[in-house]
Amino acid sequence: MATATFGREDLFSFDAANALRIRLFDGPLHLAWRHSAITSDFIAETMALGFRASERQYKTVRHDIGYLTNELIENSIKFRASGEILIEALLDTHHFKMRIVNLIDREATARFQQLLQKVTAGDPGDLLIEQIEASVLAGSDASGLGLLTLMSDYQAQLAWHFDEHGPHKQIKLETYAAMAIS
């Protein structure tokens, strides 16, 4: 596997020069899922500030961005190899966009790519219902529910790029997202 892509390739053109940039470093505090909630709240609050004139719009934008960023940061923590996670976010006239870059090992790459093949294989709404039903029948948490919810309920556009040329034979994973903001 040299490189692989899943999702909307048009999302790969990301204007990082104008983005809010946050780096989560692995270290003595051990990067964990709780860091995704703190980080996503910060990003959502920062991006929603321009919508304060309308309380309803501000709350909606803050919630939607917070949900999207939390789901994607959680995945970057869940499927990562040791090392930092780079998060870039920006807001243009009509869209919130983000890119997350982290390293991932080969085993996690295989698991995550299998998941991505499932969640990008058809209509997100239909796949979400199927995955919920499968979860209930199996009596366990179903993988992919967060991504399918983003795609179905939030109309988020998602893409992933895996590049084997990361350091120490790890794979560099770039996750891209775009979501309309009204």
Backbone as numpy.savetxt, mean C-alpha at the origin, in Angstrom:
# Nx Ny Nz CAx CAy CAz Cx Cy Cz
13.68 -15.07 -11.43 12.84 -13.89 -11.43 13.72 -12.65 -11.43
13.78 -11.95 -12.53 14.54 -10.70 -12.59 13.67 -9.54 -12.14
12.56 -9.35 -12.79 11.60 -8.33 -12.39 10.20 -8.87 -12.63
9.24 -8.31 -11.94 7.84 -8.67 -12.15 6.99 -7.47 -11.78
5.90 -7.30 -12.49 4.97 -6.21 -12.18 3.56 -6.76 -12.09
2.78 -6.13 -11.26 1.37 -6.47 -11.08 0.61 -5.16 -11.01
-0.59 -5.12 -11.54 -1.44 -3.94 -11.41 -1.22 -2.94 -12.53
-1.56 -1.70 -12.25 -1.58 -0.61 -13.23 -0.19 -0.03 -13.44
0.44 -0.36 -14.55 1.79 0.10 -14.83 1.88 1.61 -15.02
0.79 2.27 -15.37 0.83 3.72 -15.53 1.09 4.43 -14.20
0.95 3.73 -13.08 1.21 4.34 -11.77 2.70 4.47 -11.49
3.54 3.78 -12.27 4.97 3.79 -12.00 5.61 5.16 -12.23
4.97 6.03 -12.96 5.52 7.39 -13.13 5.04 8.22 -11.93
5.91 8.37 -10.97 5.59 9.00 -9.69 6.50 10.21 -9.51
5.93 11.36 -9.19 6.68 12.61 -9.03 7.27 12.71 -7.62
8.33 11.96 -7.39 8.93 11.90 -6.05 9.53 13.23 -5.61
9.87 14.10 -6.56 10.48 15.38 -6.20 9.54 16.26 -5.38
8.24 16.09 -5.56 7.26 16.92 -4.85 6.52 16.16 -3.75
7.05 15.03 -3.35 6.35 14.16 -2.40 6.84 14.38 -0.97
5.93 14.16 -0.04 6.27 14.03 1.37 7.04 12.72 1.48
8.18 12.74 2.13 9.02 11.54 2.21 9.26 11.19 3.66
8.98 9.93 3.99 9.17 9.40 5.34 9.95 8.10 5.23
10.93 7.94 6.10 11.68 6.69 6.16 11.45 6.04 7.51
11.02 4.80 7.48 10.90 4.02 8.71 12.14 3.13 8.80
12.92 3.32 9.85 14.15 2.57 10.01 13.95 1.40 10.94
14.52 0.28 10.56 14.54 -0.88 11.42 15.66 -0.67 12.43
15.46 -1.09 13.64 16.51 -0.90 14.63 16.09 -1.42 15.97
16.58 -0.80 17.03 16.31 -1.33 18.37 14.82 -1.33 18.74
14.02 -0.50 18.11 12.58 -0.48 18.42 11.82 -1.52 17.63
12.47 -2.19 16.71 11.86 -3.22 15.87 10.57 -2.72 15.21
10.72 -2.36 13.99 9.60 -1.88 13.19 8.45 -2.87 13.25
7.28 -2.39 13.64 6.13 -3.28 13.84 4.87 -2.64 13.26
3.80 -3.43 13.23 2.54 -2.96 12.66 2.03 -1.70 13.35
2.28 -1.54 14.62 1.77 -0.35 15.31 2.36 0.93 14.71
3.53 0.82 14.08 4.14 1.98 13.44 3.36 2.39 12.19
2.66 1.45 11.57 1.89 1.80 10.37 0.73 2.73 10.73
0.09 2.51 11.86 -1.04 3.37 12.25 -0.56 4.79 12.56
0.53 4.91 13.27 1.08 6.24 13.60 1.49 6.96 12.32
2.18 6.27 11.45 2.67 6.87 10.21 1.52 7.24 9.29
0.55 6.36 9.15 -0.58 6.65 8.27 -1.42 7.81 8.80
-1.58 7.91 10.12 -2.30 9.05 10.70 -1.59 10.36 10.37
-0.27 10.36 10.48 0.51 11.55 10.17 0.34 11.95 8.70
0.48 10.99 7.80 0.34 11.27 6.37 -1.06 11.77 6.07
-2.08 11.10 6.60 -3.47 11.49 6.33 -3.74 12.91 6.84
-3.28 13.20 8.03 -3.49 14.54 8.60 -2.78 15.59 7.75
-1.56 15.33 7.37 -0.80 16.28 6.56 -1.46 16.53 5.22
-1.89 15.47 4.56 -2.49 15.59 3.23 -3.89 16.23 3.28
-4.59 16.05 4.37 -5.96 16.57 4.47 -6.03 18.03 4.91
-4.92 18.61 5.33 -4.94 19.98 5.84 -5.55 20.98 4.86
-5.33 20.80 3.59 -5.88 21.71 2.58 -7.39 21.64 2.43
-8.03 20.69 3.10 -9.48 20.50 2.99 -10.21 20.97 4.26
-9.54 21.71 5.13 -10.13 22.12 6.40 -11.32 23.06 6.25
-11.46 23.72 5.11 -12.58 24.65 4.92 -13.93 23.94 5.02
-13.96 22.67 4.66 -15.18 21.87 4.76 -14.90 20.71 5.71
-15.54 20.73 6.87 -15.28 19.69 7.88 -15.61 18.30 7.34
-16.70 18.20 6.60 -17.09 16.91 6.05 -16.06 16.40 5.05
-15.61 17.26 4.15 -14.62 16.86 3.16 -13.28 16.54 3.83
-12.90 17.34 4.80 -11.66 17.11 5.54 -11.68 15.72 6.19
-12.77 15.39 6.87 -12.87 14.09 7.54 -12.84 12.94 6.54
-13.52 13.11 5.42 -13.56 12.06 4.39 -12.17 11.85 3.79
-11.51 12.93 3.41 -10.18 12.83 2.81 -9.21 12.23 3.80
-9.25 12.69 5.04 -8.35 12.18 6.07 -8.58 10.68 6.31
-9.84 10.29 6.38 -10.16 8.87 6.59 -9.68 8.02 5.42
-10.02 8.43 4.19 -9.68 7.63 3.01 -8.16 7.48 2.85
-7.44 8.58 3.01 -5.99 8.52 2.90 -5.41 7.68 4.04
-5.95 7.84 5.23 -5.48 7.06 6.38 -5.68 5.57 6.18
-6.83 5.18 5.65 -7.09 3.76 5.42 -6.13 3.20 4.37
-6.00 3.91 3.25 -5.12 3.46 2.17 -3.68 3.33 2.67
-3.16 4.37 3.29 -1.76 4.33 3.73 -1.54 3.26 4.79
-2.49 3.11 5.71 -2.33 2.10 6.75 -2.25 0.69 6.15
-3.14 0.38 5.23 -3.14 -0.94 4.61 -1.82 -1.21 3.89
-1.34 -0.23 3.13 -0.14 -0.45 2.34 1.13 -0.46 3.20
1.16 0.36 4.24 2.31 0.33 5.14 2.33 -0.98 5.93
1.16 -1.45 6.37 1.10 -2.75 7.05 1.65 -3.86 6.17
1.27 -3.85 4.88 1.79 -4.87 3.97 3.30 -4.75 3.80
3.80 -3.52 3.74 5.25 -3.36 3.57 6.00 -3.87 4.80
5.41 -3.74 5.96 6.02 -4.27 7.18 5.88 -5.79 7.22
4.71 -6.28 6.86 4.43 -7.72 6.91 5.31 -8.51 5.94
5.52 -7.99 4.75 6.23 -8.72 3.70 7.65 -8.22 3.49
8.30 -7.68 4.49 9.61 -7.08 4.27 10.74 -7.93 4.82
11.91 -7.67 4.27 13.14 -8.16 4.85 13.64 -7.03 5.75
14.62 -7.32 6.57 15.16 -6.31 7.47 15.65 -5.10 6.67
15.39 -3.94 7.18 15.83 -2.71 6.53 14.77 -1.64 6.59
15.09 -0.52 6.01 14.18 0.63 6.06 13.04 0.49 5.06
12.02 1.28 5.31 10.89 1.40 4.40 10.77 2.87 4.03
10.77 3.15 2.73 10.62 4.52 2.24 9.17 4.72 1.81
8.55 5.78 2.33 7.17 6.10 1.99 7.16 7.50 1.39
6.57 7.62 0.22 6.43 8.92 -0.44 4.95 9.12 -0.75
4.47 10.31 -0.47 3.05 10.61 -0.68 2.91 12.02 -1.25
1.94 12.17 -2.13 1.66 13.51 -2.65 0.20 13.63 -3.02
-0.22 14.85 -3.07 -1.60 15.17 -3.39 -1.57 16.13 -4.56
-2.24 15.78 -5.66 -2.38 16.74 -6.75 -3.83 17.22 -6.75
-4.24 17.84 -7.78 -5.57 18.44 -7.82 -6.69 17.45 -7.51
-6.59 16.27 -8.03 -7.70 15.31 -7.91 -7.33 13.95 -7.34
-6.05 13.72 -7.03 -5.63 12.39 -6.59 -4.63 12.45 -5.44
-4.73 11.45 -4.59 -3.68 11.16 -3.61 -2.87 10.03 -4.22
-1.55 10.16 -4.20 -0.68 9.14 -4.76 0.40 8.79 -3.74
0.81 7.55 -3.75 1.90 7.17 -2.87 2.73 6.07 -3.48
3.96 6.00 -2.97 4.89 4.94 -3.35 5.58 4.48 -2.08
5.69 3.18 -1.92 6.39 2.60 -0.78 7.47 1.67 -1.34
8.68 1.82 -0.81 9.80 1.00 -1.26 10.37 0.27 -0.05
10.50 -1.04 -0.19 11.11 -1.84 0.86 11.77 -3.06 0.24
12.60 -3.72 1.02 13.25 -4.95 0.58 12.42 -6.13 1.06
12.46 -7.20 0.27 11.67 -8.38 0.56 12.52 -9.61 0.20
12.44 -10.66 1.00 13.23 -11.85 0.68 12.49 -12.72 -0.34
13.18 -13.72 -0.84 12.61 -14.55 -1.91 11.37 -15.31 -1.48
11.36 -15.84 -0.27 10.20 -16.59 0.22 8.97 -15.70 0.33
9.14 -14.52 0.90 8.02 -13.58 1.02 7.59 -13.09 -0.35
8.54 -12.94 -1.27 8.21 -12.52 -2.64 7.26 -13.52 -3.27
7.58 -14.79 -3.15 6.72 -15.83 -3.74 5.33 -15.79 -3.15
5.23 -15.68 -1.81 3.92 -15.63 -1.14 3.13 -14.39 -1.58
3.81 -13.25 -1.61 3.13 -12.00 -1.95 2.70 -11.98 -3.41
3.53 -12.52 -4.30 3.16 -12.56 -5.71 1.97 -13.49 -5.95
1.89 -14.59 -5.20 0.71 -15.46 -5.30 -0.54 -14.70 -4.88
-0.44 -13.95 -3.80 -1.56 -13.14 -3.34 -1.94 -12.10 -4.39
-0.95 -11.42 -4.97 -1.23 -10.39 -5.97 -1.86 -10.99 -7.23
-1.47 -12.18 -7.60 -2.10 -12.83 -8.75 -3.58 -13.03 -8.50
-3.94 -13.37 -7.27 -5.35 -13.56 -6.92 -6.11 -12.24 -6.90
-5.55 -11.22 -6.25 -6.31 -9.98 -6.07 -6.35 -9.10 -7.32
-5.49 -9.39 -8.31 -5.52 -8.61 -9.54 -6.14 -9.39 -10.70
-6.73 -10.55 -10.40 -7.20 -11.46 -11.45 -8.59 -11.14 -11.98
-9.35 -10.31 -11.35 -10.71 -10.07 -11.81 -11.30 -8.83 -11.20
-12.60 -8.79 -11.15 -13.32 -7.66 -10.59 -13.10 -7.61 -9.07
-12.59 -6.49 -8.56 -12.30 -6.41 -7.12 -13.52 -6.66 -6.23
-14.69 -6.18 -6.63 -15.90 -6.38 -5.82 -16.27 -7.84 -5.71
-16.22 -8.55 -6.84 -16.52 -9.98 -6.83 -15.49 -10.75 -6.03
-14.22 -10.40 -6.24 -13.14 -11.09 -5.52 -13.23 -10.84 -4.01
-13.64 -9.64 -3.62 -13.79 -9.32 -2.20 -14.86 -10.21 -1.56
-16.00 -10.34 -2.23 -17.08 -11.19 -1.70 -16.61 -12.64 -1.62
-15.94 -13.13 -2.67 -15.42 -14.50 -2.64 -14.44 -14.71 -1.49
-13.57 -13.72 -1.26 -12.56 -13.86 -0.22 -13.20 -13.82 1.18
-14.21 -12.98 1.34 -14.93 -12.94 2.63 -15.61 -14.27 2.90
-16.28 -14.81 1.87 -16.94 -16.11 2.02 -15.93 -17.20 2.34
-14.80 -17.20 1.66 -13.75 -18.20 1.91 -13.23 -18.08 3.34
-13.12 -16.87 3.82 -12.63 -16.63 5.18 -13.62 -17.18 6.21
-14.90 -16.94 5.98 -15.93 -17.43 6.90 -15.95 -18.96 6.91
-15.90 -19.56 5.74 -15.93 -21.02 5.65 -14.70 -21.67 6.28
-13.54 -21.03 6.09 -12.30 -21.58 6.63 -12.12 -21.24 8.10
-12.86 -20.25 8.58 -12.73 -19.83 9.97 -11.41 -19.16 10.27
-10.85 -18.48 9.26 -9.56 -17.82 9.47 -9.56 -16.47 8.77
-8.49 -15.73 9.02 -8.31 -14.46 8.33 -7.92 -14.76 6.89
-8.57 -14.07 5.97 -8.26 -14.28 4.56 -7.28 -13.22 4.09
-6.24 -13.67 3.46 -5.24 -12.77 2.92 -5.84 -12.00 1.75
-5.46 -10.76 1.64 -5.89 -9.95 0.50 -7.12 -9.12 0.74
-7.79 -9.28 1.88 -9.02 -8.51 2.12 -8.76 -7.01 2.11
-7.67 -6.58 2.70 -7.36 -5.14 2.73 -7.15 -4.57 1.34
-6.38 -5.27 0.52 -6.13 -4.80 -0.84 -7.41 -4.80 -1.67
-8.20 -5.86 -1.53 -9.46 -5.93 -2.28 -10.44 -4.85 -1.82
-10.46 -4.54 -0.54 -11.31 -3.46 -0.03 -10.87 -2.13 -0.62
-9.58 -1.89 -0.67 -9.07 -0.65 -1.27 -9.51 -0.53 -2.73
-9.38 -1.63 -3.46 -9.71 -1.61 -4.89 -11.21 -1.52 -5.13
-12.00 -2.19 -4.30 -13.44 -2.25 -4.50 -14.16 -1.05 -3.90
-13.93 -0.78 -2.63 -14.70 0.24 -1.93 -14.12 1.64 -2.07
-12.82 1.75 -2.28 -12.17 3.06 -2.36 -11.70 3.38 -3.78
-11.94 2.47 -4.71 -11.51 2.62 -6.10 -10.04 2.99 -6.22
-9.23 2.46 -5.32 -7.78 2.70 -5.37 -7.19 1.92 -6.54
-6.28 2.56 -7.21 -5.53 1.91 -8.28 -4.18 1.52 -7.69
-3.78 0.28 -7.89 -2.58 -0.24 -7.24 -1.66 -0.90 -8.25
-0.37 -0.85 -7.94 0.64 -1.52 -8.77 1.83 -1.89 -7.90
2.50 -2.96 -8.31 3.67 -3.44 -7.59 4.75 -3.77 -8.59
5.99 -3.41 -8.25 7.14 -3.72 -9.09 8.19 -4.41 -8.22
8.56 -5.62 -8.62 9.57 -6.39 -7.92 10.85 -6.35 -8.76
11.97 -6.00 -8.14 13.25 -5.93 -8.85 14.28 -6.73 -8.07
14.81 -7.77 -8.70 15.74 -8.66 -8.05 17.09 -8.01 -7.75
17.35 -6.87 -8.26 18.65 -6.23 -8.12 18.81 -5.45 -6.82
18.13 -5.86 -5.78 18.30 -5.25 -4.47 19.59 -5.74 -3.83
20.01 -5.11 -2.74 21.25 -5.52 -2.07 21.10 -6.89 -1.41
22.20 -7.60 -1.29 22.27 -8.88 -0.57 21.28 -9.91 -1.11
21.07 -9.91 -2.43 20.18 -10.87 -3.09 18.74 -10.77 -2.59
18.38 -9.61 -2.10 16.98 -9.38 -1.73 16.29 -8.68 -2.89
14.98 -8.70 -2.87 14.20 -8.10 -3.93 13.72 -6.73 -3.45
13.88 -5.75 -4.32 13.36 -4.40 -4.03 11.91 -4.39 -4.49
11.00 -4.07 -3.58 9.57 -4.01 -3.89 9.11 -2.56 -3.84
8.51 -2.13 -4.92 7.90 -0.80 -4.98 6.39 -0.98 -5.11
5.66 -0.37 -4.20 4.19 -0.42 -4.22 3.69 0.97 -4.56
2.81 1.05 -5.52 2.25 2.33 -5.98 0.74 2.32 -5.75
0.22 3.49 -5.42 -1.23 3.62 -5.25 -1.68 5.01 -5.70
-2.87 5.07 -6.23 -3.51 6.34 -6.56 -4.98 6.21 -6.21
-5.52 7.28 -5.64 -6.92 7.29 -5.24 -7.50 8.68 -5.51
-8.65 8.71 -6.14 -9.30 9.99 -6.42 -9.72 10.66 -5.11
-9.55 11.95 -5.06 -9.96 12.76 -3.92 -11.00 13.75 -4.40
-12.13 13.76 -3.75 -13.19 14.69 -4.19 -13.36 15.83 -3.21
